[in-house]
Short mmCIF file of C-alpha atoms and ligand atoms in Angstrom, two decimals:
data_model
loop_
_atom_site.label_atom_id
_atom_site.label_comp_id
_atom_site.label_asym_id
_atom_site.label_seq_id
_atom_site.Cartn_x
_atom_site.Cartn_y
_atom_site.Cartn_z
CA MET L 1 0.00 0.00 0.00
CA VAL L 2 1.30 3.42 -0.94
CA ILE L 3 0.22 6.57 0.87
CA ILE L 4 0.54 9.75 -1.14
CA MET L 5 0.70 12.83 1.07
CA SER L 6 -0.64 16.18 -0.05
CA PRO L 7 1.89 18.78 -1.25
CA ASN L 8 0.56 20.88 1.64
CA ALA L 9 1.05 18.22 4.31
CA ASN L 10 3.20 19.48 7.14
CA ASP L 11 5.89 17.54 9.00
CA GLU L 12 3.58 16.81 11.91
CA GLU L 13 0.91 15.25 9.66
CA ILE L 14 3.54 13.10 7.96
CA GLN L 15 4.81 12.04 11.37
CA VAL L 16 1.30 11.03 12.56
CA VAL L 17 0.87 8.79 9.50
CA THR L 18 4.36 7.36 9.93
CA ASP L 19 3.70 6.61 13.60
CA ARG L 20 0.43 4.85 12.72
CA ILE L 21 2.19 2.61 10.17
CA ASP L 22 4.83 1.88 12.77
CA GLU L 23 2.20 1.03 15.41
CA LEU L 24 0.60 -1.42 13.01
CA GLY L 25 3.92 -3.24 12.78
CA PHE L 26 4.94 -2.36 9.24
CA GLU L 27 8.15 -0.99 7.87
CA ILE L 28 8.00 2.23 5.92
CA HIS L 29 9.67 3.16 2.72
CA ARG L 30 9.69 6.94 2.62
CA SER L 31 10.43 8.95 -0.47
CA THR L 32 10.51 12.70 -0.22
CA GLY L 33 10.15 14.47 -3.51
CA LYS L 34 10.30 18.17 -4.30
CA SER L 35 6.60 18.69 -3.85
CA ARG L 36 5.32 15.79 -1.78
CA THR L 37 6.14 12.80 0.40
CA ILE L 38 5.15 9.25 -0.48
CA LEU L 39 5.04 6.57 2.20
CA GLY L 40 5.26 2.95 1.07
CA ILE L 41 4.10 0.25 3.48
CA VAL L 42 6.48 -2.69 3.31
CA GLY L 43 5.16 -6.17 4.18
CA LEU L 44 2.00 -8.24 3.82
CA ASP L 45 -0.71 -5.60 4.14
CA ILE L 46 -3.72 -7.65 2.94
CA ASN L 47 -5.61 -6.89 6.15
CA LEU L 48 -5.02 -3.16 6.13
CA ASP L 49 -8.01 -1.02 5.31
CA PRO L 50 -6.92 1.88 3.03
CA ARG L 51 -9.48 4.10 4.74
CA THR L 52 -7.37 3.97 7.91
CA PHE L 53 -5.01 6.34 6.13
CA GLU L 54 -7.35 8.03 3.65
CA LEU L 55 -9.08 9.86 6.49
CA MET L 56 -5.90 11.15 8.08
CA ASP L 57 -4.95 14.78 7.74
CA GLY L 58 -2.52 15.53 4.94
CA VAL L 59 -3.22 12.32 2.97
CA THR L 60 -4.26 12.75 -0.67
CA GLU L 61 -4.58 9.17 -1.85
CA VAL L 62 -3.94 5.59 -0.80
CA VAL L 63 -3.14 3.04 -3.49
CA ARG L 64 -3.17 -0.71 -2.99
CA VAL L 65 -0.31 -2.36 -4.83
CA THR L 66 -0.94 -5.95 -3.73
CA GLU L 67 -4.15 -7.92 -4.19
CA PRO L 68 -6.33 -8.49 -1.10
CA TYR L 69 -6.03 -12.24 -1.70
CA LYS L 70 -2.96 -14.43 -1.88
CA LEU L 71 -3.56 -18.13 -2.55
CA ALA L 72 -5.92 -17.31 -5.45
CA SER L 73 -3.50 -14.92 -7.11
CA ARG L 74 -1.23 -15.53 -10.06
CA THR L 75 1.44 -13.51 -8.30
CA PHE L 76 1.56 -16.23 -5.64
CA LYS L 77 1.23 -19.15 -8.09
CA PRO L 78 2.22 -18.21 -11.66
CA GLU L 79 1.35 -21.54 -13.27
CA SER L 80 -2.31 -22.26 -14.09
CA THR L 81 -4.10 -24.71 -11.83
CA VAL L 82 -5.61 -27.75 -13.47
CA VAL L 83 -8.50 -29.24 -11.52
CA GLU L 84 -8.68 -32.94 -12.35
CA ILE L 85 -11.86 -34.90 -11.80
CA GLY L 86 -11.72 -38.46 -13.04
CA ASP L 87 -10.47 -38.26 -16.60
CA ILE L 88 -11.77 -34.72 -17.04
CA SER L 89 -9.88 -31.60 -16.18
CA PHE L 90 -10.56 -27.89 -16.00
CA GLY L 91 -7.69 -25.59 -16.89
CA GLY L 92 -5.99 -27.85 -19.40
CA GLU L 93 -6.26 -28.05 -23.16
CA ARG L 94 -9.67 -29.73 -23.16
CA VAL L 95 -12.74 -27.64 -22.51
CA PRO L 96 -15.34 -29.73 -20.66
CA VAL L 97 -18.99 -28.94 -21.20
CA ILE L 98 -21.37 -29.31 -18.26
CA ALA L 99 -24.97 -29.61 -19.39
CA GLY L 100 -28.36 -30.64 -18.11
CA PRO L 101 -31.59 -29.29 -16.71
CA CYS L 102 -31.85 -26.47 -14.23
CA SER L 103 -33.49 -28.88 -11.79
CA ILE L 104 -33.98 -32.60 -11.63
CA GLU L 105 -37.66 -33.29 -12.09
CA SER L 106 -38.10 -37.02 -12.62
CA HIS L 107 -36.31 -40.25 -13.50
CA LYS L 108 -37.53 -40.04 -17.06
CA GLN L 109 -36.57 -36.39 -17.52
CA VAL L 110 -33.02 -36.68 -16.19
CA ASN L 111 -32.35 -39.90 -18.12
CA ARG L 112 -33.55 -38.48 -21.40
CA ILE L 113 -31.44 -35.38 -20.91
CA ALA L 114 -28.38 -37.40 -19.83
CA GLU L 115 -28.60 -39.29 -23.11
CA ILE L 116 -28.85 -36.04 -25.09
CA VAL L 117 -25.87 -34.55 -23.24
CA ALA L 118 -23.69 -37.64 -23.66
CA ASN L 119 -24.56 -38.09 -27.35
CA ALA L 120 -23.65 -34.50 -28.10
CA GLY L 121 -20.27 -34.76 -26.34
CA GLY L 122 -21.01 -33.19 -22.95
CA THR L 123 -19.04 -34.76 -20.11
CA ILE L 124 -20.71 -33.61 -16.89
CA LEU L 125 -24.41 -33.78 -16.07
CA ARG L 126 -25.83 -30.88 -14.11
CA GLY L 127 -29.13 -30.61 -12.28
CA GLY L 128 -30.28 -28.96 -9.09
CA ALA L 129 -31.83 -31.01 -6.30
CA PHE L 130 -31.75 -28.21 -3.74
CA LYS L 131 -32.84 -25.09 -5.61
CA PRO L 132 -32.27 -21.52 -4.45
CA ARG L 133 -35.56 -20.01 -5.62
CA THR L 134 -36.34 -16.32 -5.28
CA ASN L 135 -39.98 -17.16 -4.57
CA PRO L 136 -40.61 -19.52 -1.63
CA TYR L 137 -43.62 -21.04 -3.43
CA SER L 138 -41.59 -22.01 -6.55
CA PHE L 139 -40.43 -25.60 -7.00
CA GLN L 140 -37.66 -26.17 -4.46
CA GLY L 141 -36.16 -29.34 -5.95
CA LEU L 142 -36.47 -33.05 -5.22
CA GLY L 143 -33.78 -33.10 -2.53
CA GLU L 144 -31.85 -36.32 -1.97
CA GLU L 145 -34.17 -38.27 -4.27
CA GLY L 146 -33.13 -35.88 -7.07
CA LEU L 147 -29.46 -36.45 -6.34
CA LYS L 148 -29.95 -40.21 -6.63
CA LEU L 149 -31.66 -39.78 -9.98
CA LEU L 150 -28.87 -37.50 -11.19
CA ARG L 151 -26.15 -39.98 -10.19
CA GLU L 152 -27.93 -42.96 -11.75
CA ALA L 153 -28.59 -41.15 -15.02
CA ALA L 154 -25.00 -39.91 -15.20
CA ASP L 155 -23.55 -43.35 -14.47
CA ALA L 156 -25.77 -44.94 -17.09
CA HIS L 157 -24.37 -42.54 -19.69
CA GLY L 158 -20.73 -42.28 -18.62
CA LEU L 159 -21.03 -38.75 -17.28
CA LEU L 160 -19.77 -37.03 -14.15
CA THR L 161 -22.16 -35.00 -11.97
CA ILE L 162 -22.50 -31.55 -10.47
CA SER L 163 -25.24 -30.16 -8.26
CA GLU L 164 -25.74 -27.15 -6.06
CA VAL L 165 -25.29 -27.27 -2.33
CA MET L 166 -27.21 -24.47 -0.61
CA ASP L 167 -25.73 -24.51 2.86
CA ALA L 168 -23.02 -26.19 4.89
CA SER L 169 -25.42 -28.76 6.34
CA GLN L 170 -25.96 -30.19 2.84
CA ILE L 171 -22.28 -30.69 1.96
CA ALA L 172 -22.11 -34.28 3.25
CA ILE L 173 -25.27 -35.47 1.55
CA VAL L 174 -24.64 -33.76 -1.80
CA SER L 175 -21.02 -35.02 -1.79
CA GLN L 176 -22.27 -38.61 -1.76
CA TYR L 177 -23.79 -38.17 -5.20
CA VAL L 178 -21.75 -35.59 -7.07
CA ASP L 179 -18.24 -35.14 -8.41
CA ILE L 180 -18.35 -31.34 -8.14
CA LEU L 181 -20.18 -29.20 -5.58
CA GLN L 182 -21.75 -26.07 -7.01
CA LEU L 183 -21.80 -22.95 -4.85
CA GLY L 184 -24.51 -20.70 -6.25
CA ALA L 185 -24.33 -17.00 -7.02
CA ARG L 186 -26.58 -16.12 -4.08
CA ASN L 187 -24.17 -17.76 -1.65
CA MET L 188 -20.90 -16.30 -2.87
CA HIS L 189 -20.84 -13.94 0.11
CA ASN L 190 -21.72 -16.62 2.67
CA PHE L 191 -18.34 -16.72 4.34
CA ALA L 192 -19.12 -19.37 6.96
CA PHE L 193 -20.28 -21.66 4.13
CA LEU L 194 -17.16 -20.89 2.05
CA ARG L 195 -15.02 -21.94 5.01
CA GLU L 196 -16.84 -25.27 5.23
CA LEU L 197 -16.24 -25.85 1.53
CA GLY L 198 -12.58 -25.20 2.23
CA ILE L 199 -12.51 -28.05 4.70
CA CYS L 200 -14.23 -30.55 2.40
CA ARG L 201 -12.26 -32.39 -0.25
CA LYS L 202 -14.57 -32.13 -3.26
CA PRO L 203 -13.96 -29.84 -6.22
CA VAL L 204 -16.06 -26.68 -5.90
CA LEU L 205 -17.58 -24.68 -8.74
CA LEU L 206 -17.71 -21.17 -7.33
CA LYS L 207 -20.24 -19.03 -9.14
CA ARG L 208 -19.75 -15.30 -9.20
CA GLY L 209 -22.28 -13.39 -7.13
CA PHE L 210 -24.35 -11.26 -9.48
CA ALA L 211 -23.36 -8.09 -7.64
CA ALA L 212 -19.80 -9.14 -6.89
CA THR L 213 -16.69 -7.48 -8.22
CA ILE L 214 -13.94 -9.72 -9.53
CA GLU L 215 -11.89 -8.84 -6.48
CA GLU L 216 -14.70 -9.93 -4.12
CA TRP L 217 -15.13 -13.13 -6.12
CA LEU L 218 -11.44 -13.96 -5.80
CA GLN L 219 -11.60 -13.29 -2.07
CA ALA L 220 -14.47 -15.81 -1.88
CA ALA L 221 -12.19 -18.29 -3.66
CA GLU L 222 -9.50 -17.43 -1.14
CA TYR L 223 -11.77 -18.61 1.69
CA ILE L 224 -11.99 -22.06 0.11
CA LEU L 225 -8.30 -22.24 -0.74
CA ALA L 226 -7.32 -21.08 2.75
CA GLY L 227 -9.14 -24.09 4.19
CA GLY L 228 -6.89 -26.37 2.15
CA ASN L 229 -9.26 -27.20 -0.70
CA GLU L 230 -7.30 -26.37 -3.85
CA GLN L 231 -9.90 -27.67 -6.29
CA VAL L 232 -11.71 -24.46 -7.07
CA ILE L 233 -13.22 -23.69 -10.47
CA LEU L 234 -14.66 -20.21 -11.02
CA CYS L 235 -17.85 -19.68 -13.02
CA GLU L 236 -18.92 -16.41 -14.63
CA ARG L 237 -22.73 -16.49 -14.75
CA GLY L 238 -23.68 -12.88 -15.46
CA ILE L 239 -23.90 -9.82 -13.28
CA ARG L 240 -26.74 -7.42 -12.58
CA THR L 241 -26.49 -4.16 -14.50
CA PHE L 242 -28.97 -1.49 -15.65
CA GLU L 243 -29.75 -3.59 -18.75
CA THR L 244 -33.06 -5.44 -18.55
CA TYR L 245 -33.25 -7.10 -21.98
CA THR L 246 -31.27 -10.08 -20.75
CA ARG L 247 -31.73 -11.64 -17.30
CA TYR L 248 -28.20 -10.65 -16.29
CA THR L 249 -25.28 -9.17 -18.23
CA MET L 250 -22.78 -11.80 -19.28
CA ASP L 251 -19.39 -10.41 -18.27
CA ILE L 252 -17.23 -12.11 -20.88
CA SER L 253 -14.33 -9.78 -20.07
CA ALA L 254 -14.17 -11.34 -16.60
CA ILE L 255 -12.61 -14.40 -18.26
CA PRO L 256 -9.36 -12.75 -19.42
CA VAL L 257 -9.30 -10.67 -16.23
CA ILE L 258 -9.43 -13.83 -14.10
CA HIS L 259 -6.72 -15.46 -16.22
CA LYS L 260 -4.56 -12.42 -15.56
CA LEU L 261 -5.19 -12.15 -11.82
CA SER L 262 -5.57 -15.79 -10.86
CA HIS L 263 -4.26 -19.25 -11.67
CA LEU L 264 -7.68 -20.84 -11.09
CA PRO L 265 -9.67 -22.23 -14.03
CA ILE L 266 -12.73 -20.26 -15.10
CA ILE L 267 -15.79 -21.47 -16.94
CA ALA L 268 -18.83 -19.60 -18.25
CA ASP L 269 -22.56 -20.17 -17.80
CA PRO L 270 -24.36 -18.35 -20.62
CA SER L 271 -27.75 -19.81 -19.62
CA HIS L 272 -28.03 -17.85 -16.38
CA GLY L 273 -25.94 -15.08 -17.93
CA THR L 274 -28.57 -14.29 -20.54
CA GLY L 275 -31.74 -16.00 -19.32
CA ARG L 276 -32.79 -16.53 -22.93
CA ARG L 277 -32.40 -19.61 -25.09
CA ASP L 278 -31.85 -17.52 -28.22
CA MET L 279 -28.75 -15.85 -26.75
CA VAL L 280 -27.09 -18.86 -25.15
CA ALA L 281 -25.18 -20.27 -28.14
CA SER L 282 -23.60 -16.97 -29.17
CA MET L 283 -22.49 -16.24 -25.61
CA ALA L 284 -21.11 -19.79 -25.27
CA ARG L 285 -19.03 -19.27 -28.41
CA ALA L 286 -17.91 -15.87 -27.16
CA ALA L 287 -16.81 -17.40 -23.84
CA LEU L 288 -14.77 -20.07 -25.61
CA ALA L 289 -13.19 -17.41 -27.80
CA ALA L 290 -12.35 -15.44 -24.62
CA ASP L 291 -10.43 -18.47 -23.30
CA ALA L 292 -12.95 -20.06 -20.94
CA ASP L 293 -11.76 -23.37 -19.48
CA GLY L 294 -15.20 -24.90 -19.73
CA LEU L 295 -18.90 -24.16 -20.18
CA MET L 296 -22.10 -24.83 -18.32
CA VAL L 297 -25.31 -24.91 -20.35
CA GLU L 298 -28.88 -25.71 -19.37
CA VAL L 299 -30.57 -28.23 -21.66
CA HIS L 300 -34.14 -29.54 -21.48
CA ASP L 301 -36.03 -31.89 -23.78
CA ASN L 302 -39.33 -30.18 -22.99
CA PRO L 303 -38.46 -26.67 -21.83
CA GLY L 304 -42.05 -25.45 -22.09
CA GLU L 305 -42.91 -27.78 -19.21
CA ALA L 306 -39.67 -27.33 -17.23
CA ARG L 307 -40.20 -26.60 -13.55
CA CYS L 308 -37.37 -24.06 -13.54
CA ASP L 309 -35.54 -21.94 -16.14
CA GLY L 310 -37.16 -23.48 -19.24
CA ALA L 311 -36.76 -20.22 -21.17
CA GLN L 312 -32.98 -20.36 -20.93
CA SER L 313 -32.64 -24.09 -21.60
CA LEU L 314 -31.46 -25.18 -25.02
CA LEU L 315 -33.50 -27.70 -26.95
CA PRO L 316 -31.65 -30.98 -27.60
CA GLU L 317 -31.00 -30.18 -31.26
CA GLN L 318 -29.77 -26.68 -30.40
CA PHE L 319 -27.34 -28.18 -27.90
CA ALA L 320 -26.04 -30.66 -30.47
CA VAL L 321 -25.50 -27.85 -33.01
CA LEU L 322 -23.71 -25.74 -30.39
CA MET L 323 -21.42 -28.64 -29.47
CA GLY L 324 -20.51 -29.04 -33.15
CA GLU L 325 -19.71 -25.33 -33.42
CA LEU L 326 -17.63 -25.34 -30.25
CA GLY L 327 -15.74 -28.39 -31.53
CA GLN L 328 -14.86 -26.52 -34.71
CA MET L 329 -13.90 -23.36 -32.87
CA ALA L 330 -11.79 -24.92 -30.12
CA PRO L 331 -8.61 -25.57 -32.19
CA VAL L 332 -8.61 -21.94 -33.31
CA VAL L 333 -8.10 -20.91 -29.68
CA GLY L 334 -5.67 -23.71 -28.95
CA ARG L 335 -8.17 -26.02 -27.29
CA THR L 336 -10.03 -29.23 -27.87
CA LEU L 337 -13.56 -29.98 -26.80
C1 LIG R 401 -28.07 -22.88 -11.35
O1 LIG R 401 -26.98 -23.15 -11.89
O2 LIG R 401 -29.07 -23.57 -11.48
C2 LIG R 401 -28.17 -21.64 -10.56
C3 LIG R 401 -29.15 -21.47 -9.67
O3 LIG R 401 -27.22 -20.75 -10.83
P1 LIG R 401 -26.84 -19.34 -10.17
O4 LIG R 401 -26.40 -19.63 -8.77
O5 LIG R 401 -25.74 -18.84 -11.05
O6 LIG R 401 -28.07 -18.48 -10.26
MN1 LIG R 402 -31.13 -22.54 -13.63
#
């Protein structure tokens, strides 16, 4: 952290700031120019709040020069992390595609969709059993019964599984049936829950909160990493902006930003990002072009009757076409599907 003093700051004001830095246990690198003094804080200052200094007399500006996270940063670990799950990996050359319904509705539904996903080249079957619904009267998911159906359908079609876990008490039960735990956008700021995910030893798909900055998102990842769970995959799923045409605004630029700031793999979810079936394929292609390490797409064989998010679920034939397009595109960006 660098503290830039005002050109009008007097010696006493500079001394007060210097004493405060000293009290906090940091060394100071002081440079006195012709017009102003700059105080550099030397040492790990992740926990320092810039406002501590911003409000002091004679201070013009405080600039953070280190990220407020460590384990998640590329500065700390320059080489990209590859999260391996069975024979699939996120962060390597191959770009896995996670697909399936928003929620698991029945044995028949999840089996039909598993077949569609597998035939088109998807490798991981998604489906919520515990659903975070905005309205308490909306379908809340089938619970453990849904997880069983998901696992059976995936096994029957050679797929891995992912499902959302809504609070720490569900980690054990969901872990019995899935290969990846999904932490939903609405829970990205649930720090006690993030800590519990850090203690567990399952890969975690950490969705970006829809009002979270990239820096906040990486600090959420830091919670999980700090607990010792290194298998974290980030997922851009759209953020809330002033635009109302789409459900959220797909922040494609977050993908290269994450690659720059962090070594963790990042995938994109254009289904929740747009909320509209007719926009999903183009945003999926855009995410691959932007160097996403994977994709998550909602697919339903009868979206008109879906109990959740039918409007943003691709029809089976649309999903197959998209997979073909992604397969053609992947080599252009140095990947394979
Ligand atoms: C989902 O993937 O079904 C979901 C609820 O996603 P999000 O947390 O991104 O809204
Ligand atoms: Mn959904």
